[in-house]
Amino acid sequence: MRPVDPAMNVRDFNPTRIDPQLATRRRTQVAGLVLLLVAPATALMADLHWHTGFDLWKVAHLALFVVLFALIAFGAVQASIGFWLRRRGGDEFDIGRTIDPEDRSTIYATTAVVMPICNEDVRRVFEGLRTIYGSVEANGQLANCEFFILSDSTDPNRWVEEEAAWLSLVQKLDAHGRIFYRKRRVGINKKAGNIADFCRRWGSRYRYMVVLDADSIMSGEAIARLVRLMERNPRVGLIQAVPALVNGATILGRVQQFASRLYGGIFSTGLNYWQLGEANYWGHNAIIRVAPFIRHCSLPELPGGGPFGGRILSHDYVEAALMRRAGWQVWLATDVPGNFEECPANLVDFAKRDRRWLQGNLQHTRLIVAGGMHMVNRMHFLLGILSYVASPLWFAFLMLSCVIAYREVGAAATSGAGSTHALPWSLGAQSVGLFVGTLVLLFLPKALALLDLRTRPGDVVKFGGWRNVVSGVVAETVTFTLIAPVLMLFHTKFVILTLCRQTVSWGAQRRGGAGASAWREAVEAHAGQTLFGIVLAIVVVQISPALAWWMSPLLAGILLSIPLSYVTGDEEIGEAVRRRGIFTTPEESAPPVVLLRMASAMKEPPAGQPVMPELADNAGVLQAVLDPYVNAAHVSLLRAKAEAPPATEVRLAELRQRLVMEGPEALDRRELLAVLGDVGSMVALHEEIWSAPAAHLAPWWQRALQYYQLVAPPPQTAFTRAA
């Protein structure tokens, strides 16, 4: 078969004219290859059970094996197809081939770059936006781009800090009328509702919107490339770009970005092979055609309560399905340089993220059979569900393995068991063959990724050379082997609690390096898992030492979960690993300009005088009340309301009095939000704090005034003018 020319004429491929039979043929090929792998493995496992006679335990065990092995086989097939296509020069049906990669023409389509946030690190968010804005400006595409920070923050201090950071950013960049900030009063339906609110209010002004996460970084050229792809393909409603993971400072973060960068190319190419114009949406680092999104992608509320009813939590899969149902194509852009995101730094944060996503994916069980959905979108729903349900299935498979081994202790397995259907190999040979076959499928993508890298000598250098690549693959394999059973227990717990309509409570997220708090967090998160691992190890050894040997990697991960969580989540240890060159990625060894600018900005000390430690927890309230500029801007951003009921006015007056006399610590989060959200209260507080004698103020406000007068002169209020 002839190689595909990477510089093929863009007219040679029109995604709106893909023969439906081509898509069907590709998907049939993938399904057929998976079946070819699953069928013999199923036969081997069935015959292993046949040796000692089937019962309900073994039937359930075999059923779980088929599902789990099919998932492994599907991943291996996808990677193999991706490797084969990349060896040929790429997939001729790739949305990226519809434009000239060297096109640098000016884009004229109005585009909104939107970043929904909720209680994020304020400095990281606005430095990231400043980097993106600067890159778009340097690329010459600023005239038709506007930027939106869409806040759902529920922390009153974060809210004010976001406003102050926005004001500062607009001034520094002279970006008045170009960068906007909006804080919703009520965060209905989380991120999906946040985007929907933007579309209702301002969506008609824009042809496209580029949706980012708080940790996304995208270059101006990447944004321009996505817009050109949409302009070239008028029947495409959404293009999901594949972001590279960057800025990992811990071992876990570095492992994720190394694995994603090394293996991601063949997987994404294989994914595009069978998805074509029915790709998925991941909720960020994507471009959306706004008009059809507004018209067709409004999310329904599912009947009933949780966990399967109510508002749709995992909105992205559903929005892609609704876009496709309306006749618009959804594509995966596998190669968009300058497209990045960050990843969780430690196991607890990783688990928190999965906990948020899990219920939304379980809701999709009701949507698999919804009317009008494309078959591939139903497949996306199913795979999303299995990505989390696979963990309790794996857990059940392991527990059933223990039960079956216990029932057969002391009983000699007889070959054939009186049946002519038994395979002609010994029990031991079949067991080893099945084990080796599973390992081959697990490690095949890694081997193919290394072969793929071998064809790109320049990238080998960027990975730090073959020595670093191989050592990174070995270390990554060991790390994920130990982490996998820990995540299995987390996911199993989350699924059970979700089905029981219960929530999981967590302590505050760890920020940064080592210390007693990091150890304490690891102990609190993994103590139950460690205890379970001890009990399981004792039981398995009692059942069969051979079974314990086979399960030793799993047992090791669970028993070592506390030190594993600490070590993989510590930034100092991660820095030591980085200095040795392990897990080096091209974005580290040859960082793009956009990442260099972001790193440089984050290294700069924060502007302004550091807040006193005793004032730091309520620094946002301090700014909103004392700083005349921030106070005026905050008030101007509040929505004007009709006259409040008398009871509300009385309640707000009581809260203001407590705030003045006792300080911000006297009010809880809801009470502070109520005061900050009221125009009259913020105007009155500003005047009163600056005008009242010190004896009438809480000690907190007295210290706040002392601090503020060190960094800025007091405003000219009516009281000071009279004095």
XYZ file of C-alpha atoms in Angstrom:
723
model
C 0.000 0.000 0.000
C 1.387 3.390 -0.988
C 2.525 5.751 1.781
C 0.345 8.769 2.484
C 1.962 12.046 1.499
C 1.876 14.366 4.545
C 1.668 17.339 2.170
C -1.249 15.940 0.145
C -3.544 18.485 -1.515
C -6.164 19.544 0.967
C -8.849 19.000 -1.664
C -8.081 15.254 -1.663
C -9.998 14.833 1.607
C -13.385 16.262 2.465
C -14.667 14.959 5.816
C -18.273 15.713 4.873
C -18.016 13.230 2.014
C -16.610 10.207 3.791
C -18.288 7.064 2.519
C -20.363 5.630 5.410
C -19.202 2.184 4.325
C -15.615 3.226 5.056
C -16.502 4.045 8.665
C -18.447 0.807 9.010
C -15.583 -1.182 7.519
C -13.050 0.367 9.880
C -15.193 -0.251 12.945
C -15.873 -3.818 11.854
C -12.139 -4.379 11.470
C -11.458 -3.125 14.996
C -14.249 -5.271 16.440
C -13.033 -8.280 14.474
C -9.453 -7.925 15.705
C -10.636 -7.602 19.294
C -12.762 -10.733 18.854
C -9.793 -12.629 17.387
C -7.852 -11.893 20.565
C -10.677 -12.454 23.030
C -11.975 -15.744 21.576
C -8.872 -17.926 22.166
C -8.269 -16.370 25.578
C -11.867 -17.112 26.543
C -11.472 -20.678 25.319
C -8.340 -21.133 27.442
C -9.987 -19.690 30.554
C -13.134 -21.772 29.994
C -11.054 -24.920 29.632
C -9.147 -24.138 32.822
C -12.481 -24.150 34.625
C -13.635 -27.201 32.681
C -10.828 -29.254 34.204
C -12.535 -29.128 37.586
C -16.125 -28.680 36.514
C -18.216 -25.564 36.050
C -20.356 -23.989 38.745
C -21.909 -20.553 39.234
C -18.687 -19.181 40.749
C -16.741 -20.113 37.637
C -19.404 -18.883 35.240
C -19.286 -15.461 36.924
C -15.480 -15.568 36.908
C -15.425 -16.354 33.183
C -17.894 -13.562 32.386
C -15.765 -11.012 34.246
C -12.647 -12.296 32.499
C -14.214 -11.785 29.067
C -15.123 -8.151 29.811
C -11.739 -7.268 31.333
C -9.722 -9.059 28.651
C -11.779 -7.378 25.918
C -10.832 -3.961 27.326
C -7.150 -4.905 27.290
C -7.457 -6.274 23.755
C -9.260 -3.150 22.570
C -6.401 -0.973 23.806
C -3.810 -3.189 22.139
C -5.703 -3.207 18.824
C -6.115 0.564 18.887
C -2.386 1.066 19.540
C -1.451 -1.414 16.813
C -3.610 0.333 14.229
C -2.197 3.696 15.274
C 1.357 2.384 14.907
C 0.600 0.936 11.467
C -0.937 4.182 10.245
C 1.952 6.304 11.508
C 4.430 3.987 9.747
C 2.516 4.725 6.515
C 2.771 8.465 7.038
C -0.477 8.985 8.926
C -4.169 8.427 8.389
C -5.384 9.865 5.096
C -8.693 10.583 6.863
C -7.345 12.987 9.457
C -9.086 16.339 9.938
C -5.658 18.000 10.131
C -5.028 17.182 6.462
C -7.799 19.513 5.315
C -5.599 22.603 5.758
C -2.064 23.496 4.830
C 0.082 23.203 7.992
C 2.139 26.165 6.764
C -0.904 28.451 6.430
C -0.343 31.613 8.484
C -3.105 33.743 7.000
C -5.122 36.050 9.226
C -8.352 34.586 10.583
C -11.460 36.738 10.563
C -13.979 34.517 12.340
C -14.996 35.944 15.717
C -13.719 33.588 18.397
C -14.207 33.535 22.164
C -11.552 31.863 24.302
C -13.426 30.825 27.458
C -11.957 29.497 30.686
C -14.470 28.257 33.306
C -13.000 28.256 36.820
C -14.158 27.312 40.302
C -11.992 27.969 43.376
C -8.767 27.618 41.376
C -5.302 28.984 42.125
C -5.913 32.592 41.086
C -2.329 33.399 40.137
C -2.011 30.257 37.994
C -5.259 31.003 36.171
C -4.415 34.592 35.273
C -0.761 33.985 34.440
C -1.958 31.213 32.136
C -4.449 33.543 30.495
C -1.801 36.242 30.141
C 0.487 33.742 28.404
C -2.265 32.653 26.003
C -3.250 36.253 25.278
C 0.363 37.228 24.577
C 0.806 34.276 22.235
C -2.356 35.121 20.283
C -1.181 38.735 20.027
C 2.299 37.700 18.849
C 0.659 35.449 16.266
C -1.195 38.422 14.807
C -4.656 36.975 15.467
C -5.826 39.178 18.335
C -8.247 41.359 16.393
C -11.002 38.727 16.259
C -10.366 36.965 19.590
C -11.862 37.848 22.954
C -11.171 36.159 26.278
C -13.530 35.252 29.113
C -12.884 34.101 32.674
C -16.164 32.454 33.756
C -16.122 32.036 37.526
C -18.259 29.755 39.664
C -16.010 30.172 42.711
C -17.767 29.670 46.031
C -14.880 30.919 48.167
C -15.599 34.620 48.887
C -11.908 35.502 49.079
C -11.107 33.743 45.811
C -13.929 35.692 44.197
C -12.415 39.057 45.122
C -8.881 37.893 44.300
C -10.102 36.891 40.832
C -11.609 40.331 40.276
C -8.438 42.071 41.445
C -6.283 39.829 39.243
C -8.536 40.519 36.257
C -8.288 44.275 36.797
C -4.509 44.061 37.055
C -4.230 41.864 33.948
C -6.405 44.155 31.827
C -4.305 47.148 32.868
C -0.968 45.429 32.239
C -1.992 44.222 28.777
C -4.070 47.281 27.885
C -6.796 44.745 27.114
C -9.900 46.792 27.913
C -12.801 45.348 25.935
C -10.723 42.276 25.118
C -10.553 40.287 28.379
C -13.747 39.855 30.391
C -14.578 38.433 33.805
C -17.985 37.132 34.894
C -18.965 35.643 38.261
C -22.264 33.766 38.383
C -24.412 34.380 41.434
C -25.627 30.767 41.480
C -23.448 27.995 40.031
C -26.282 25.914 38.560
C -25.149 22.718 36.795
C -21.461 23.369 37.430
C -19.201 23.721 34.374
C -21.899 22.818 31.834
C -24.179 25.483 33.287
C -21.315 27.964 33.303
C -20.695 27.495 29.568
C -24.443 27.510 28.868
C -24.809 30.826 30.712
C -22.026 32.312 28.595
C -23.695 31.091 25.407
C -27.067 32.572 26.382
C -25.603 35.958 27.240
C -22.842 36.440 24.665
C -22.740 33.403 22.382
C -24.482 35.116 19.448
C -21.477 37.447 19.098
C -19.085 34.626 18.183
C -18.797 32.031 15.464
C -16.521 29.790 17.543
C -15.482 29.318 21.135
C -12.306 27.633 22.318
C -13.025 25.981 25.673
C -10.110 25.690 28.104
C -9.680 24.347 31.618
C -8.078 26.355 34.403
C -4.824 24.430 33.833
C -4.890 24.599 30.019
C -2.217 26.390 28.018
C -2.681 26.961 24.296
C -0.496 28.913 21.904
C -1.836 31.483 19.495
C -0.890 29.259 16.573
C -2.818 26.325 18.059
C -5.949 28.473 18.431
C -5.529 29.805 14.900
C -5.068 26.277 13.551
C -8.291 25.105 15.175
C -10.190 28.084 13.745
C -8.798 27.389 10.254
C -9.889 23.754 10.542
C -13.417 24.853 11.399
C -13.466 27.410 8.572
C -12.293 24.782 6.084
C -14.930 22.247 7.222
C -18.334 23.965 7.540
C -20.219 20.821 8.590
C -17.935 20.169 11.562
C -19.470 21.311 14.836
C -16.680 20.457 17.265
C -12.994 19.578 17.087
C -11.322 18.062 20.123
C -7.561 18.632 20.201
C -5.302 16.162 22.025
C -3.359 18.133 24.674
C 0.111 17.188 25.873
C 0.552 16.946 29.650
C 3.142 19.358 31.051
C 4.551 20.943 34.221
C 4.499 17.774 36.308
C 6.599 18.418 39.416
C 5.983 15.163 41.311
C 6.759 11.604 40.293
C 3.080 10.941 39.599
C 2.763 14.068 37.469
C 5.953 13.283 35.576
C 4.948 9.659 35.013
C 1.620 10.754 33.552
C 3.136 13.284 31.167
C 5.909 10.894 30.093
C 3.485 8.059 29.354
C 1.030 10.370 27.606
C 3.748 11.886 25.435
C 5.394 8.586 24.513
C 2.332 6.386 23.962
C -0.282 9.028 23.142
C 0.561 9.369 19.458
C -0.234 5.797 18.460
C -3.322 5.671 20.687
C -4.831 8.913 19.361
C -4.156 7.890 15.763
C -5.793 4.523 16.398
C -8.704 6.264 18.114
C -9.290 8.551 15.129
C -9.162 5.516 12.795
C -12.521 4.190 13.972
C -14.137 7.368 15.304
C -13.768 9.573 12.196
C -16.555 12.182 12.297
C -18.157 10.688 15.419
C -15.394 11.585 17.857
C -15.860 12.530 21.491
C -15.557 15.780 23.436
C -13.378 15.896 26.556
C -14.694 19.199 27.918
C -11.607 21.354 27.290
C -8.880 22.153 24.749
C -11.504 22.022 22.021
C -13.137 24.406 19.553
C -16.922 24.527 19.162
C -19.136 26.088 16.506
C -21.323 28.217 18.744
C -24.607 28.460 16.800
C -25.329 24.706 16.563
C -24.018 24.202 20.078
C -26.591 26.671 21.408
C -29.359 25.212 19.268
C -28.807 21.503 19.815
C -26.628 20.871 22.879
C -28.787 22.106 25.738
C -28.550 19.371 28.361
C -31.770 17.717 29.507
C -32.450 16.961 33.143
C -32.747 13.221 33.628
C -35.866 12.011 35.445
C -35.510 10.824 39.019
C -32.853 11.437 41.620
C -29.209 10.427 41.893
C -27.089 8.665 41.033
C -28.660 8.139 37.594
C -31.105 11.045 37.474
C -31.040 14.805 37.869
C -28.715 17.219 36.122
C -26.147 15.668 33.809
C -22.737 15.904 35.479
C -20.426 14.570 32.763
C -21.618 16.996 30.107
C -18.938 16.661 27.431
C -19.824 13.170 26.143
C -23.486 14.155 25.972
C -22.844 17.440 24.158
C -20.782 15.604 21.528
C -23.597 13.075 21.085
C -26.224 15.815 20.753
C -24.073 17.682 18.228
C -23.743 14.509 16.155
C -27.443 13.697 16.488
C -28.197 17.085 14.936
C -26.101 16.169 11.896
C -22.872 17.984 12.794
C -19.583 16.127 12.752
C -17.237 15.874 15.729
C -13.551 15.224 15.005
C -10.404 14.457 16.959
C -7.397 16.589 15.966
C -4.466 14.321 16.781
C -1.676 16.794 16.034
C -2.125 20.399 17.185
C 1.267 21.756 18.353
C 1.140 24.243 21.206
C -1.758 22.542 22.999
C -1.125 21.647 26.662
C -2.738 20.897 30.008
C -1.567 19.910 33.487
C -2.427 16.816 35.513
C -3.054 15.858 39.179
C 0.112 15.942 41.264
C -0.626 13.166 43.769
C -2.799 10.101 44.238
C -5.341 11.823 46.460
C -5.923 14.622 43.947
C -6.084 11.998 41.201
C -8.781 10.146 43.151
C -10.695 13.377 43.856
C -10.867 14.123 40.149
C -12.077 10.624 39.353
C -14.688 10.861 42.102
C -16.127 13.960 40.448
C -16.255 12.290 37.043
C -17.537 8.906 38.136
C -21.188 9.719 38.846
C -21.472 11.627 35.587
C -20.257 8.594 33.677
C -22.647 6.293 35.533
C -25.517 8.569 34.453
C -24.704 7.654 30.870
C -26.256 4.204 31.394
C -29.606 5.892 30.752
C -28.336 7.630 27.640
C -26.974 4.519 25.925
C -30.525 3.667 24.849
C -31.683 7.266 24.271
C -33.357 7.887 20.937
C -31.495 9.354 17.991
C -27.962 8.803 19.290
C -25.311 7.597 16.864
C -23.982 4.102 17.464
C -20.459 5.403 18.065
C -21.715 7.859 20.687
C -23.414 4.958 22.464
C -20.027 3.243 22.352
C -18.429 6.319 23.921
C -20.990 6.208 26.737
C -20.265 2.518 27.315
C -16.486 2.975 27.321
C -16.811 5.911 29.719
C -18.826 3.761 32.107
C -16.391 0.860 31.820
C -13.421 3.146 32.519
C -14.664 3.310 36.109
C -16.762 0.158 36.459
C -13.744 -1.865 35.291
C -12.206 -1.345 38.737
C -15.024 -2.996 40.736
C -15.183 -5.683 38.025
C -11.457 -6.308 38.469
C -11.925 -6.343 42.235
C -14.779 -8.858 41.902
C -12.647 -10.962 39.540
C -9.828 -11.113 42.097
C -12.187 -11.977 44.947
C -13.795 -14.718 42.849
C -10.310 -16.040 42.032
C -9.656 -16.346 45.771
C -13.001 -18.080 46.358
C -12.416 -20.551 43.528
C -8.851 -21.274 44.714
C -10.151 -21.854 48.263
C -12.815 -24.281 47.029
C -10.202 -26.268 45.134
C -7.568 -26.488 47.842
C -6.553 -30.086 48.261
C -8.391 -31.182 45.124
C -6.187 -32.264 42.241
C -7.235 -30.782 38.901
C -7.784 -33.616 36.425
C -7.162 -32.941 32.747
C -10.292 -33.184 30.629
C -12.627 -33.798 33.543
C -14.382 -36.393 31.465
C -15.163 -34.005 28.619
C -14.058 -34.251 24.990
C -14.064 -30.444 24.778
C -10.948 -30.014 26.948
C -7.919 -28.597 25.103
C -4.924 -30.929 24.647
C -2.568 -28.935 26.915
C -1.784 -29.386 30.557
C -3.339 -27.199 33.199
C 0.005 -25.517 33.899
C 0.717 -24.835 30.217
C -2.703 -23.248 29.743
C -2.280 -21.061 32.830
C 1.137 -19.858 31.744
C -0.067 -19.294 28.184
C -2.990 -17.205 29.365
C -0.758 -15.184 31.669
C 1.854 -14.583 28.972
C -0.823 -13.630 26.444
C -2.244 -11.050 28.830
C 1.195 -9.566 29.448
C 1.865 -9.394 25.704
C -1.296 -7.337 25.160
C -0.470 -5.081 28.109
C 3.090 -4.413 26.940
C 2.461 -4.376 23.178
C 1.526 -0.653 23.092
C 4.746 0.194 24.935
C 6.847 -1.784 22.460
C 5.050 -0.243 19.485
C 5.505 3.249 20.903
C 9.257 2.623 21.202
C 9.379 1.378 17.601
C 7.434 4.445 16.524
C 9.878 6.687 18.382
C 12.770 4.933 16.637
C 11.592 6.449 13.335
C 11.970 9.976 14.804
C 15.604 10.399 15.921
C 15.026 14.062 16.746
C 12.364 13.143 19.280
C 14.658 10.538 20.846
C 17.076 13.352 21.659
C 14.230 15.437 23.113
C 13.284 12.513 25.369
C 16.858 12.552 26.694
C 18.266 9.695 24.607
C 17.502 5.984 24.510
C 18.924 5.347 27.958
C 16.478 7.785 29.549
C 13.608 6.535 27.405
C 14.108 2.883 28.367
C 14.676 3.665 32.044
C 11.570 5.858 31.954
C 9.463 3.056 30.459
C 10.674 0.613 33.116
C 10.076 3.090 35.950
C 6.678 4.067 34.546
C 5.665 0.409 34.291
C 6.650 -0.286 37.887
C 4.925 2.881 39.130
C 1.633 2.207 37.376
C 1.749 -1.474 38.364
C 1.866 -0.446 42.029
C -0.639 2.390 41.643
C -3.227 0.384 39.682
C -4.549 -1.673 42.649
C -4.740 1.488 44.790
C -6.887 3.186 42.162
C -8.911 -0.017 41.857
C -9.851 0.226 45.537
C -10.627 3.944 45.245
C -12.880 3.425 42.222
C -14.614 0.420 43.762
C -15.375 2.436 46.880
C -16.607 5.371 44.816
C -18.916 3.211 42.700
C -20.433 1.560 45.771
C -20.942 4.871 47.578
C -22.410 6.476 44.474
C -24.893 3.638 44.040
C -25.779 4.055 47.718
C -26.254 7.821 47.143
C -23.494 8.751 49.532
C -20.686 11.257 49.114
C -17.006 11.047 49.964
C -15.497 13.681 52.245
C -11.900 14.796 51.786
C -9.529 17.029 53.652
C -8.033 20.127 52.104
C -6.006 19.544 48.943
C -2.270 19.312 49.540
C -0.269 22.093 47.878
C 3.415 21.494 47.453
C 6.030 19.438 49.150
C 6.770 17.208 52.049
C 6.075 17.462 55.706
C 3.886 16.131 58.444
C 0.703 17.271 56.675
C 1.604 15.288 53.550
C 2.214 12.128 55.587
C -0.995 12.721 57.515
C -2.989 13.091 54.295
C -1.474 9.879 52.905
C -2.262 7.966 56.101
C -5.851 9.242 56.221
C -6.475 8.435 52.560
C -4.868 4.979 52.490
C -5.086 3.562 56.015
C -8.202 1.553 55.194
C -6.619 0.240 52.000
C -3.490 -0.829 53.883
C -5.567 -2.682 56.480
C -7.520 -4.398 53.714
C -4.252 -5.368 52.014
C -2.913 -6.960 55.208
C -6.077 -9.021 55.647
C -6.116 -10.014 51.967
C -2.446 -11.047 52.032
C -3.012 -13.272 55.069
C -6.075 -14.883 53.499
C -4.380 -15.467 50.135
C -1.281 -17.027 51.730
C -3.515 -19.323 53.766
C -5.427 -20.361 50.653
C -2.419 -20.995 48.431
C 1.196 -19.735 48.446
C 1.174 -20.049 44.655
C -1.855 -17.730 44.431
C -0.082 -15.270 46.717
C 2.903 -15.278 44.361
C 0.693 -14.539 41.342
C -1.046 -11.724 43.223
C 2.140 -10.276 44.730
C 2.283 -7.131 42.497
C -1.284 -6.280 43.467
C -0.688 -6.968 47.156
C 2.517 -4.918 47.120
C 0.738 -1.878 45.714
C -2.001 -2.023 48.360
C 0.350 -2.709 51.275
C 2.681 0.116 50.206
C -0.124 2.582 49.383
C 0.791 5.058 52.156
C 4.518 5.480 51.326
C 3.708 5.145 47.609
C 1.220 8.016 47.811
C 3.705 10.188 49.711
C 6.735 9.459 47.507
C 4.915 9.869 44.180
C 3.266 13.101 45.360
C 6.290 14.874 46.839
C 7.760 17.702 44.751
C 11.284 17.464 46.209
C 11.510 13.786 45.264
C 10.040 14.631 41.863
C 12.717 17.288 41.356
C 15.434 14.773 42.230
C 14.029 12.392 39.612
C 13.920 15.209 37.064
C 17.592 16.051 37.644
C 18.479 12.448 36.785
C 16.690 12.821 33.445
C 14.055 10.184 34.186
C 10.653 10.842 32.580
C 12.078 13.659 30.426
C 9.663 14.818 27.709
C 10.238 16.992 24.624
C 8.354 19.845 26.295
C 10.984 19.811 29.069
C 14.120 19.440 26.990
C 12.985 21.831 24.238
C 10.127 23.829 25.738
C 7.939 25.859 23.365
C 7.875 29.628 23.807
C 4.421 29.576 25.391
C 5.625 27.216 28.151
C 8.795 29.224 28.725
C 6.765 32.393 29.196
C 4.391 30.641 31.564
C 7.248 29.207 33.647
C 8.988 32.575 33.776
C 5.803 34.322 34.908
C 5.184 31.791 37.694
C 8.744 32.201 38.980
C 8.350 35.944 39.409
C 7.479 36.986 42.971
C 3.860 38.099 43.369
C 3.378 41.823 42.976
C 2.547 43.949 45.997
C 3.245 43.817 49.708
C 2.793 40.371 51.310
C -0.302 40.192 53.475
C 0.226 39.676 57.207
C -0.199 35.988 58.115
C -3.108 36.765 60.445
C -4.901 38.530 57.563
C -4.074 36.079 54.778
C -7.135 33.837 55.115
C -9.431 36.775 54.315
C -7.194 38.811 52.021
C -9.968 39.024 49.436
C -12.421 40.535 51.910
C -9.720 43.012 52.950
C -9.263 44.159 49.345
C -12.980 44.379 48.582
C -13.694 46.536 51.621
C -10.578 48.670 52.002
C -9.169 49.179 48.510
C -11.240 51.918 46.832
C -10.379 50.723 43.333
C -11.175 47.055 44.014
C -14.280 48.058 45.961
C -15.564 50.204 43.110
C -14.808 47.536 40.523
C -16.415 44.827 42.657
C -19.575 46.896 43.126
C -19.729 47.697 39.417
C -19.609 43.975 38.563
C -22.483 43.092 40.872
C -25.861 42.727 39.235
C -28.312 45.463 40.160
C -31.245 44.041 42.097
C -34.740 45.259 42.819
C -35.454 46.522 46.301
C -34.853 43.686 48.738
C -37.567 42.552 51.180
C -37.332 44.184 54.637
C -36.308 40.894 56.245
C -33.370 40.611 53.853
C -32.267 44.176 54.598
C -32.407 43.482 58.330
C -30.401 40.297 57.876
C -27.728 42.062 55.790
C -27.482 44.868 58.368
C -26.881 42.274 61.098
C -24.168 40.599 59.022
C -22.457 43.933 58.332
C -22.464 44.798 62.037
C -20.933 41.439 62.969
C -18.364 41.823 60.217
C -17.327 45.266 61.510
C -17.388 44.444 65.222
C -16.031 40.872 65.138
C -14.105 40.570 61.869
C -14.476 38.216 58.854
C -13.866 35.101 60.976
C -17.247 35.670 62.633
C -19.102 34.981 59.370
C -19.227 31.668 57.556
C -18.748 31.303 53.812
C -22.422 31.755 52.910
C -22.717 34.865 55.057
C -19.606 36.426 53.530
C -20.915 35.662 50.035
C -24.222 37.330 50.903
C -22.484 40.511 52.056
C -20.041 40.575 49.135
C -22.904 40.079 46.708
C -24.914 43.071 47.936
C -24.161 46.481 46.419
C -25.450 48.492 49.375
C -23.517 46.438 51.882
C -20.204 46.830 50.045
C -20.611 50.597 49.665
C -21.599 50.976 53.328
C -18.755 48.777 54.587
C -16.137 50.716 52.632
C -17.308 54.015 54.127
C -17.763 52.650 57.640
C -14.412 50.874 57.996
C -12.467 53.917 56.793
C -14.590 56.361 58.795
C -15.176 54.645 62.131
C -12.883 55.256 65.134
C -10.500 52.352 65.702
C -12.178 51.498 69.010
C -15.379 50.682 67.113
C -13.665 48.132 64.886
C -12.705 44.524 65.456
C -8.980 43.937 66.124
C -8.798 42.232 62.718
C -9.868 45.445 60.964
C -7.449 47.505 63.028
C -4.564 45.315 61.844
C -5.957 45.404 58.294
C -5.949 49.196 58.311
C -2.387 49.273 59.617
C -1.329 46.898 56.842
C -3.190 48.775 54.140
C -1.781 52.157 55.109
C 1.708 50.671 54.746
C 1.087 49.829 51.078
C -1.391 52.535 49.997
C -2.675 55.892 51.289
C -6.204 55.947 52.729
C -8.989 57.023 50.364
C -10.591 60.456 50.539
C -13.888 59.487 52.119
C -16.452 61.951 53.410
C -15.161 61.356 56.945
C -11.514 62.116 56.146
C -12.429 65.184 54.106
C -14.486 66.555 57.041
C -11.616 65.928 59.397
